Coordinates of C-alpha atoms and ligand atoms in Angstrom, one line a residue:
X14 CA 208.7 62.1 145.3
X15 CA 204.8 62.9 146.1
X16 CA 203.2 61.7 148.5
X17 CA 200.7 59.6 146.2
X18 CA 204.0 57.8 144.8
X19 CA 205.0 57.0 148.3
X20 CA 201.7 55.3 149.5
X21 CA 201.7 53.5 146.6
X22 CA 205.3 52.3 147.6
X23 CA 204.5 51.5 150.8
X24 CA 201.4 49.7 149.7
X25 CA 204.1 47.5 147.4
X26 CA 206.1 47.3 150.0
X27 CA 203.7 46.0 152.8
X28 CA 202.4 43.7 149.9
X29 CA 205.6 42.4 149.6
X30 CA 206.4 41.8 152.9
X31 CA 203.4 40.3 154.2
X32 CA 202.5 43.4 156.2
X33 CA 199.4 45.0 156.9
X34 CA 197.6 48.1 158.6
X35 CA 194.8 47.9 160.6
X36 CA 192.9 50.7 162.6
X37 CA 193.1 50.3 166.2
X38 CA 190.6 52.7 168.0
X39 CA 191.9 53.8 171.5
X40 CA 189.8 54.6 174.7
X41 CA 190.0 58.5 174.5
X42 CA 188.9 58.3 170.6
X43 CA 191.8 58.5 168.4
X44 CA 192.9 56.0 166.3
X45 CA 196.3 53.9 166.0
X46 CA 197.6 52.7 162.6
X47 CA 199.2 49.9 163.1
X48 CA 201.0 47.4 161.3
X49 CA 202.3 44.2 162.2
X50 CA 203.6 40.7 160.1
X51 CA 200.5 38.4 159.2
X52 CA 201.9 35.9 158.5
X53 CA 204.2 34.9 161.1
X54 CA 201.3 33.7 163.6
X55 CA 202.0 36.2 166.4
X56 CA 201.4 39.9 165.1
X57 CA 200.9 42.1 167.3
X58 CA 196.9 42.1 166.7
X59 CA 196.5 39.2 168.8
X60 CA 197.5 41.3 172.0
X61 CA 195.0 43.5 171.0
X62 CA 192.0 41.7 170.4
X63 CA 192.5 40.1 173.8
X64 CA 192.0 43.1 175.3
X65 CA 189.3 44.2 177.3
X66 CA 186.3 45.6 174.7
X67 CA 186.3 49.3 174.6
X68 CA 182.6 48.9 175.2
X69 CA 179.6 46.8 175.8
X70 CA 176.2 47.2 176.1
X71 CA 172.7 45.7 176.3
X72 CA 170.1 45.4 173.5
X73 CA 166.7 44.6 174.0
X74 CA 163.6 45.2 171.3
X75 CA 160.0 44.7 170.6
X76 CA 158.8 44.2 174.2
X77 CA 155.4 45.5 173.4
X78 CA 154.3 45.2 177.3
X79 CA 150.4 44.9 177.8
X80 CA 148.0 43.9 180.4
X81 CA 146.2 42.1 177.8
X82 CA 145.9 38.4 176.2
X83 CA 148.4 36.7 173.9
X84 CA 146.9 37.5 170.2
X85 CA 148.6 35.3 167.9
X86 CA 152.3 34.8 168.7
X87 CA 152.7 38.0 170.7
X88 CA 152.6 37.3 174.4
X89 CA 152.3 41.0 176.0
X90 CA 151.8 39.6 179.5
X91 CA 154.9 37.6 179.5
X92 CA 157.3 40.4 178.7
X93 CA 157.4 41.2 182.2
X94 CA 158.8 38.1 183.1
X95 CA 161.1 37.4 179.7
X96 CA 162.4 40.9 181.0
X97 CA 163.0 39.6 185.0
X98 CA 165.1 37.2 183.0
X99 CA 167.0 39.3 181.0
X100 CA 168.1 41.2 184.0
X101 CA 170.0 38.0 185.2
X102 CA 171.9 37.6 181.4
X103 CA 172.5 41.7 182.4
X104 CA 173.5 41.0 186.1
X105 CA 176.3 38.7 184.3
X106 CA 178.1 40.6 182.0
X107 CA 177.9 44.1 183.5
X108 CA 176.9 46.2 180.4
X109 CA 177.5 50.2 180.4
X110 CA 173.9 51.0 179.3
X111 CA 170.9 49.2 177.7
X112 CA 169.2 50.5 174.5
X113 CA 165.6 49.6 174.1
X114 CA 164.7 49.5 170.6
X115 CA 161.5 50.3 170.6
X116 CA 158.2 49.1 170.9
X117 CA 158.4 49.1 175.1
X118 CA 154.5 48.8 175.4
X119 CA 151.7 47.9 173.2
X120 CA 148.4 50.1 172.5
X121 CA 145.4 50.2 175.0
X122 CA 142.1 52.1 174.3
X123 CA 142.8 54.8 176.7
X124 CA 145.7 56.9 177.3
X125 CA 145.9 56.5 181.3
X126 CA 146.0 52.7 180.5
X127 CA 148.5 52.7 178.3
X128 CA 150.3 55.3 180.4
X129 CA 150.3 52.4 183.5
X130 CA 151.2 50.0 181.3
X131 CA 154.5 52.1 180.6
X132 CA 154.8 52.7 184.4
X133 CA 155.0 48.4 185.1
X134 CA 157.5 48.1 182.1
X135 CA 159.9 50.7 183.8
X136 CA 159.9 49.4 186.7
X137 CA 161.0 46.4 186.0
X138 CA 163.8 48.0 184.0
X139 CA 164.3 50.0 186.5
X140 CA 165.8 47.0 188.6
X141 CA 168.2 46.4 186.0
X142 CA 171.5 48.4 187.4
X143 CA 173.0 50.7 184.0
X144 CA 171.9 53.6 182.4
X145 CA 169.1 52.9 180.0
X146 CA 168.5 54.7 176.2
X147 CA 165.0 54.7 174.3
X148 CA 164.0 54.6 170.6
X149 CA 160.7 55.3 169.8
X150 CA 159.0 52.9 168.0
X151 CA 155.3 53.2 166.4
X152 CA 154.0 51.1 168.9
X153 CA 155.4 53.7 171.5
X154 CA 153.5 56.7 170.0
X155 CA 150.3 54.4 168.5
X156 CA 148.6 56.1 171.6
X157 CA 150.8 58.4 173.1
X158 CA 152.7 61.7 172.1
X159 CA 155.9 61.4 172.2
X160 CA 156.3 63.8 174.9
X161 CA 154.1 61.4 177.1
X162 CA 156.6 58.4 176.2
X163 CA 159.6 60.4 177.1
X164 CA 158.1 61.6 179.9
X165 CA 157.3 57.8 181.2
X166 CA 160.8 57.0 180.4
X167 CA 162.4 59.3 182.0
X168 CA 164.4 60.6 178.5
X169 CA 164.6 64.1 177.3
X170 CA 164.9 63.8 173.3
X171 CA 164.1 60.7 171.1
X172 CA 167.3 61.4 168.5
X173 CA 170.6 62.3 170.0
X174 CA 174.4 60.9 170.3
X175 CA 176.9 60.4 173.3
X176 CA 180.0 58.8 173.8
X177 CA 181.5 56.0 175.9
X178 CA 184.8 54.6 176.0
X179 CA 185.8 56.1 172.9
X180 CA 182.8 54.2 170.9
X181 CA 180.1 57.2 169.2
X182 CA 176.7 55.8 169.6
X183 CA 173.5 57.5 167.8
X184 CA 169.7 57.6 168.5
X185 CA 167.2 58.1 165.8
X186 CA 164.1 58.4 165.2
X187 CA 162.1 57.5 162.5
X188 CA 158.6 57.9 163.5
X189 CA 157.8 60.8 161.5
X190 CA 155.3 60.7 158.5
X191 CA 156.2 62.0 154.8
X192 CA 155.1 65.1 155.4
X193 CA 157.5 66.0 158.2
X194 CA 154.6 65.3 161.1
X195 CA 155.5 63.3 164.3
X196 CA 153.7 60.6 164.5
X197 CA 151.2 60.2 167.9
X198 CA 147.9 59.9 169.2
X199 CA 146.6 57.6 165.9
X200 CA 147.8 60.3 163.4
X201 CA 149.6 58.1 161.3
X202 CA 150.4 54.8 159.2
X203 CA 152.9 52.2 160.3
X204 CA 154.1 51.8 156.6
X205 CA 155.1 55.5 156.5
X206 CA 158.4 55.8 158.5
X207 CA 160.8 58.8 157.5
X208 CA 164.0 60.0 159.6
X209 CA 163.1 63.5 159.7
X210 CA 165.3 66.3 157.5
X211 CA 166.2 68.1 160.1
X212 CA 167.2 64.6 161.9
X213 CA 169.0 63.9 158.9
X214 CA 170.8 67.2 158.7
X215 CA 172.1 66.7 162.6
X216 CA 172.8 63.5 161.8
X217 CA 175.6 64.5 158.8
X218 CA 177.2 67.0 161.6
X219 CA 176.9 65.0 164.4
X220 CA 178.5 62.4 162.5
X221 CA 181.5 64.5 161.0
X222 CA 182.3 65.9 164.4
X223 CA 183.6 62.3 165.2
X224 CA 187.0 60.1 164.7
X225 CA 185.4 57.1 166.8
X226 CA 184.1 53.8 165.6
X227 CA 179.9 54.2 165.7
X228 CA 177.1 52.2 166.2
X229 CA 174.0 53.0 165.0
X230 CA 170.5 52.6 167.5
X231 CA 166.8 52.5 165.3
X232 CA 163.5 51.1 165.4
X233 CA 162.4 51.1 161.8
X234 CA 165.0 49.4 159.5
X235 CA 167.6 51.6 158.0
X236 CA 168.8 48.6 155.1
X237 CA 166.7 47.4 153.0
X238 CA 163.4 45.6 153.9
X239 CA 160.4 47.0 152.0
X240 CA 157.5 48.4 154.4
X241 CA 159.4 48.2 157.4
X242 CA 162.7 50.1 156.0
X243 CA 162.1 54.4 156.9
X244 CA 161.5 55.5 153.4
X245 CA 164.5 58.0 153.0
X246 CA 166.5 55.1 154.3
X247 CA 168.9 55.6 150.7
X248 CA 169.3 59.1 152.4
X249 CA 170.2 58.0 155.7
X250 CA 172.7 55.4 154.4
X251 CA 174.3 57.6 152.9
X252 CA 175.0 60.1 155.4
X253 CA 176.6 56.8 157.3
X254 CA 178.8 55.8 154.6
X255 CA 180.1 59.3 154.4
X256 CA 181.5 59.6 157.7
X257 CA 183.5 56.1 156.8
X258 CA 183.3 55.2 160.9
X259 CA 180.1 53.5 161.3
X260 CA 180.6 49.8 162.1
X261 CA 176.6 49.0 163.0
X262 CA 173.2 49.5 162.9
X263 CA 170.8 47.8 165.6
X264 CA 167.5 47.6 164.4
X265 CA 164.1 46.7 165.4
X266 CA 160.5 46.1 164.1
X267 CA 160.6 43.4 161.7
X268 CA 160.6 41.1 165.2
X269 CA 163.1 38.5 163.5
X270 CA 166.6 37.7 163.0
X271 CA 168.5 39.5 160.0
X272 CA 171.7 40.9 158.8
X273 CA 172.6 42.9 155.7
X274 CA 176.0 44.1 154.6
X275 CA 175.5 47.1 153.3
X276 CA 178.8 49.4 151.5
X277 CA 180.9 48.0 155.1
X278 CA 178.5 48.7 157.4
X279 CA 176.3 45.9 159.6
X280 CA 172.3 46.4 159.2
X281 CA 171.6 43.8 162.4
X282 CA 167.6 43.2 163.0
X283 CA 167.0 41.9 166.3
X284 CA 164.4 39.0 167.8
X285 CA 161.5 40.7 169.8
X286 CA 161.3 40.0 173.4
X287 CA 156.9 39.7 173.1
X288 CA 157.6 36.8 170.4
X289 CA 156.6 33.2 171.9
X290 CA 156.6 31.9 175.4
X291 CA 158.2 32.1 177.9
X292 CA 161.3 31.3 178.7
X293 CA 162.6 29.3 176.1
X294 CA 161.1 32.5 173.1
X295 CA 163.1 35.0 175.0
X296 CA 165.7 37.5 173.4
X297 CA 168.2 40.0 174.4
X298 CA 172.0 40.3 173.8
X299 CA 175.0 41.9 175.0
X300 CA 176.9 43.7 172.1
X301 CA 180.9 44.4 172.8
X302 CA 183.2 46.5 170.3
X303 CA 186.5 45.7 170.6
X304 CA 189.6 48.1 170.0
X305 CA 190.2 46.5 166.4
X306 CA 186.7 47.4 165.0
X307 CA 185.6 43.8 165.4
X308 CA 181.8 44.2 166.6
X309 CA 180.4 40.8 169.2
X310 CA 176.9 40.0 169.2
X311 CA 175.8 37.4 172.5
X312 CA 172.6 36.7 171.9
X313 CA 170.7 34.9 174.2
X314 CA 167.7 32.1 173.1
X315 CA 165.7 33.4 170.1
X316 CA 168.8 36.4 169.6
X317 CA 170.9 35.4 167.3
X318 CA 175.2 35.7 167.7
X319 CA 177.7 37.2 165.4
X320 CA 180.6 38.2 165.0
X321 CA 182.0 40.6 162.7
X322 CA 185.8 41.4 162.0
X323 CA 186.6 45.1 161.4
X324 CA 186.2 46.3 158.0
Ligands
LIG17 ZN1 157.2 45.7 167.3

């Protein structure tokens, strides 16, 4: 018999019997089959999910800290103590490492200001006890190079991946024009995001060099959301897709609450921290993966919570 007409039998079989796999990913990033009897009410699944996560981090977005008056709803000043706050939800759950998701500071006419503006935000962050990851956003670069950002931050690349706990997580960065150009320094327009090509190619062997479950970290949107989607978003989907082990995307930019489902992978938009007063406008979360797949958002005030089973 071939091995096509034995899956297919085992499919009946499982079919038949109630049964079911389900992919279990393990600490040192290999991955268990397991199967177990649904319907009996105490498969083995539910030991698993009460296990510790396998990870969990802390998000924050959008802080766009400035020395400089509330202009509409954004309230630069009060980032620094929406951010004090934070630190406290942080202090609680003891996450591995905190991904900003761009936009850390807002513009100011001159570099050196904009420069100490940086310098304040970090060191509040600096209080908050995990190791921290940047994306760039365009509010990052609107006046600095992006050399000058990482510099501030303390970060060597702005796209790059690492691993904890068995969990792949990814940097990107879209803040590149059309033509392939960086964006900095006032050289560019906010409605022109594009993951580079050479990005994109790293991203397909960075991506196939991996068994573990991934989540996805980028400013501009990677679903689809008109002017603040990266143009060759399509592209970059793809490329996800492919490697059939991305669970999520955390997203910023768009400042609000949203969630696509795209092809079985989570497009999540997250609530900036400079929206409304505070306290009661804040927004952070604490994201946990768990060894099923099954992806926990906390979100805390304006941050919306999920919860999404494995796929
Ligand atoms: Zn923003």
């Amino acid at each position: 018999m071939n091995s096509t007409k034995i899956g297919k039998l085992n499919q009946q079989r499982r079919a038949h019997y109630g049964l079911r796999s389900r992919r279990v990913f393990m600490q040192d990033g290999s991955v268990l089959l397991l199967s177990g009897i649904t319907t009996a009410g105490s498969s083995s699944f539910g030991a698993i999910l009460d296990q510790k996560p396998l990870s969990n981090f802390a998000l924050i977005t959008d802080l766009h800290y400035a020395d400089k008056p509330t202009a509409g709803s954004r309230h630069y000043r009060e980032t620094l103590r929406k951010l004090a706050e934070a630190k406290t939800v942080f202090d609680r759950n003891a996450p591995e490492f905190l991904v900003c998701l761009g936009d850390l500071i807002d513009a100011a006419s001159e570099v050196e200001t904009e420069l100490g503006y940086l310098s304040r935000i970090v060191k509040v962050l600096n209080t908050i006890d995990c190791p921290k990851h940047f994306v760039l956003g365009n509010h990052c670069v609107d006046t600095l190079t992006k050399s000058e950002f990482l510099n501030g931050v303390g970060q060597d690349k702005s796209f790059y991946s690492f691993n904890r706990n068995g969990v792949h997580f990814v940097i990107l960065d879209a803040c590149f024009r059309s033509d392939g150009k960086p964006y900095q320094r006032k050289n560019f327009d906010w409605t022109d995001p594009n993951v580079s090509e050479e990005q994109v190619q790293w991203l397909e062997a960075d991506l196939a060099d991996t068994k573990r479950p991934t989540i996805v970290f980028t400013h501009q949107r990677l679903d689809d959301a008109g002017v603040y989607s990266a143009k060759n978003a399509a592209i970059v989907r793809n490329k996800l897709e492919a490697s059939n082990n991305v669970l999520a995307v955390f997203q910023g930019h768009s400042h609000k609450n949203e969630h696509q489902l795209i092809k079985g992978i989570h497009y999540c938009t997250m609530v900036a921290m400079v929206e409304g007063s505070y306290e009661q406008s804040n927004a952070c979360s604490i994201v946990s993966v768990l060894p099923d797949g099954t992806v926990k958002v906390a979100g805390h005030r304006k941050q919306a919570s999920y919860q999404w089973p494995a796929t």
